[in-house]
Amino acid sequence: MSTNSNNSKSSNKLENILIIGNGGRENALAWAIQKNELVKRIYLLPGNAGTEKINKSENISLDLDNIEELIKKINFLKIDLVVIGPETPLADGLGDILRASNFAVFGPGSDGAKLESSKSWAKEFMIEAGIPTANFWKVKSLDKAKEIIFASKNPLVVKADGLASGKGVFVTESKEASLKATEEIFKGKFGNAGEIVVLEEKIEGPEVSVFALCDGEKYVLLPTAQDHKRLNENDEGPNTGGMGAYSPTPLITKTYLERITKEIIEPTIEALLRKNIEYKGVLYFGLMITNSGPKVIEYNCRFGDPECQTIMPLMDKDFVNLLQKCALGKLVGNETIKVPDKLSGCVIATSKGYPSKYETGLPIYFGNIDAEDCQIFDSGTSLNSKNQIVTNGGRVLSIVCQGKDFNTVFEKAYKNLKEISFEGIYYRKDIGHQVRIKTVNERLIK
Ligand code: AMP
């Protein structure tokens, strides 16, 4: 296949960047990447209605499965760095294909992406590497699942093995519910992703997200975050892709992060290397802080969404240099991320009905938005024939704000949300409840 010296691995140029994906995460990445003056143009494939409003950014359209055309386009645009956002192309090996054509790619190959694309593979990997995680059973039939569910002391967590957009996990409250969830998965609720079911012991504790930018061997940690996965207030309702987040989390002190690094992060990277997996991209650790220490709930092979939208406003112009160093295997290992003296929070506005069925194409109206230390990253939007911004996904907008304390952060976010409307708009009112100081009145109303 043809290559181009401008974008070969040896180049340190950073003029043209290609970001693959169309969500809030890719909006936030483009927004952080454009800060660097070396970057001249950012192409988003396909992007969404929000990405084109970002400085230096432009959407391009092309069928991702048409690899020949994609490679031609990357050469034509003289792309210096490709950043692959979502898990599906990573799991499908897009990173491998582009690297084989000598492009600098931020995003693991399909081998590393298996940490996310197969929950049973990830669990076996953790057991082999001695990484703390909940006990589990990998099952391929309903009969076997039934046996395990009714032999276990408590109801289990039921997971489809493959990719299911964050919706393939059921934290059940009774053995009957564990069985029902297993049955639904085996019946094909998540297609091929449900050919294998992982049953897990339910563990307890607050959840935190830790991100490592990896170059295959070395890594740099991003600020920690806390996500809100459940649809409704008080962390009730079904699991979603994420309804909001905040960063950094005060739960993780410097000392506790050292423990996580020693018990989880470094053993993971070392175990990948032992398997000859050169992981060049972001490795996401979804952790639960239990009474017996941190345990891995899940790995992701990409930036979490909405954690990415939350963290990107804390990044400075050197962020893109780190992505490039990871892609080129050139981290020194002592890089640190300069974080401003600010906190960040994000609230997601969704379509009515998400995470189940929802309507799209509904016009979105913006009132008087306070843009100071606030960003609105489009998650699922498009332009209709009248050039109006309309809803085009379950998660529609990410409203992100920064401030000196989390009360200020979320007051701003919710004030801006009042200025946004589309038919059926829904968002949780309690994002960041763990870190917002309640007023006397709020404490009284219980
Ligand atoms: P996952 O997609 O694997 O991160 O799971 C989604 C959510 O389900 C997690 O964020 C947890 O809230 C919950 N969950 C997953 N596994 C467990 C477990 N073993 N014990 C308790 N809760 C879990």
Coordinates of N, CA, C and O in Angstrom, one line a residue, residues 137 148-157 172-175 178 200-202 204:
W137 N -17.9 -16.2 36.4 CA -18.1 -17.4 35.7 C -18.4 -17.1 34.2 O -19.3 -16.2 34.0
I148 N -25.4 -22.0 38.2 CA -24.5 -21.1 38.9 C -25.3 -20.1 39.7 O -25.1 -19.8 40.9
I149 N -26.3 -19.5 39.0 CA -27.1 -18.5 39.7 C -27.8 -19.0 41.0 O -27.8 -18.4 42.0
F150 N -28.4 -20.2 40.9 CA -29.1 -20.7 42.0 C -28.2 -21.4 43.1 O -28.6 -21.5 44.2
A151 N -26.9 -21.6 42.7 CA -26.0 -22.2 43.7 C -25.3 -21.0 44.4 O -24.7 -21.2 45.5
S152 N -25.4 -19.8 43.9 CA -24.6 -18.7 44.5 C -25.5 -18.1 45.6 O -26.7 -18.2 45.7
K153 N -24.7 -17.5 46.6 CA -25.4 -17.0 47.8 C -26.3 -15.8 47.4 O -27.4 -15.7 48.0
N154 N -25.8 -14.9 46.6 CA -26.5 -13.6 46.3 C -26.8 -13.5 44.8 O -26.2 -14.2 44.0
P155 N -27.8 -12.6 44.4 CA -28.0 -12.4 43.0 C -26.7 -11.9 42.4 O -25.8 -11.3 43.0
L156 N -26.5 -12.1 41.1 CA -25.3 -11.8 40.4 C -25.4 -10.7 39.4 O -26.5 -10.2 39.2
V157 N -24.3 -10.2 39.0 CA -24.3 -9.2 37.9 C -24.1 -10.0 36.6 O -23.3 -10.9 36.5
T172 N -28.4 -7.3 39.1 CA -29.7 -7.8 39.5 C -29.9 -7.9 41.0 O -29.0 -8.0 41.7
E173 N -31.2 -7.8 41.4 CA -31.5 -7.8 42.8 C -32.1 -9.1 43.3 O -32.4 -9.3 44.5
S174 N -32.4 -10.0 42.4 CA -32.9 -11.4 42.8 C -32.3 -12.4 41.8 O -31.9 -12.1 40.7
K175 N -32.3 -13.7 42.3 CA -31.8 -14.7 41.4 C -32.7 -14.9 40.2 O -32.2 -15.2 39.1
S178 N -31.6 -12.3 37.8 CA -30.3 -12.7 37.2 C -30.6 -13.7 36.0 O -30.0 -13.6 34.9
E200 N -21.1 -12.4 37.4 CA -20.1 -11.9 38.3 C -20.7 -11.7 39.7 O -21.9 -11.3 39.9
E201 N -19.9 -11.9 40.6 CA -20.2 -11.6 42.0 C -20.4 -10.1 42.1 O -19.7 -9.3 41.5
K202 N -21.4 -9.7 42.9 CA -21.7 -8.3 43.0 C -20.8 -7.7 44.1 O -20.7 -8.2 45.2
E204 N -19.2 -4.0 46.1 CA -19.8 -2.7 46.5 C -18.7 -1.7 46.7 O -17.6 -2.0 47.2

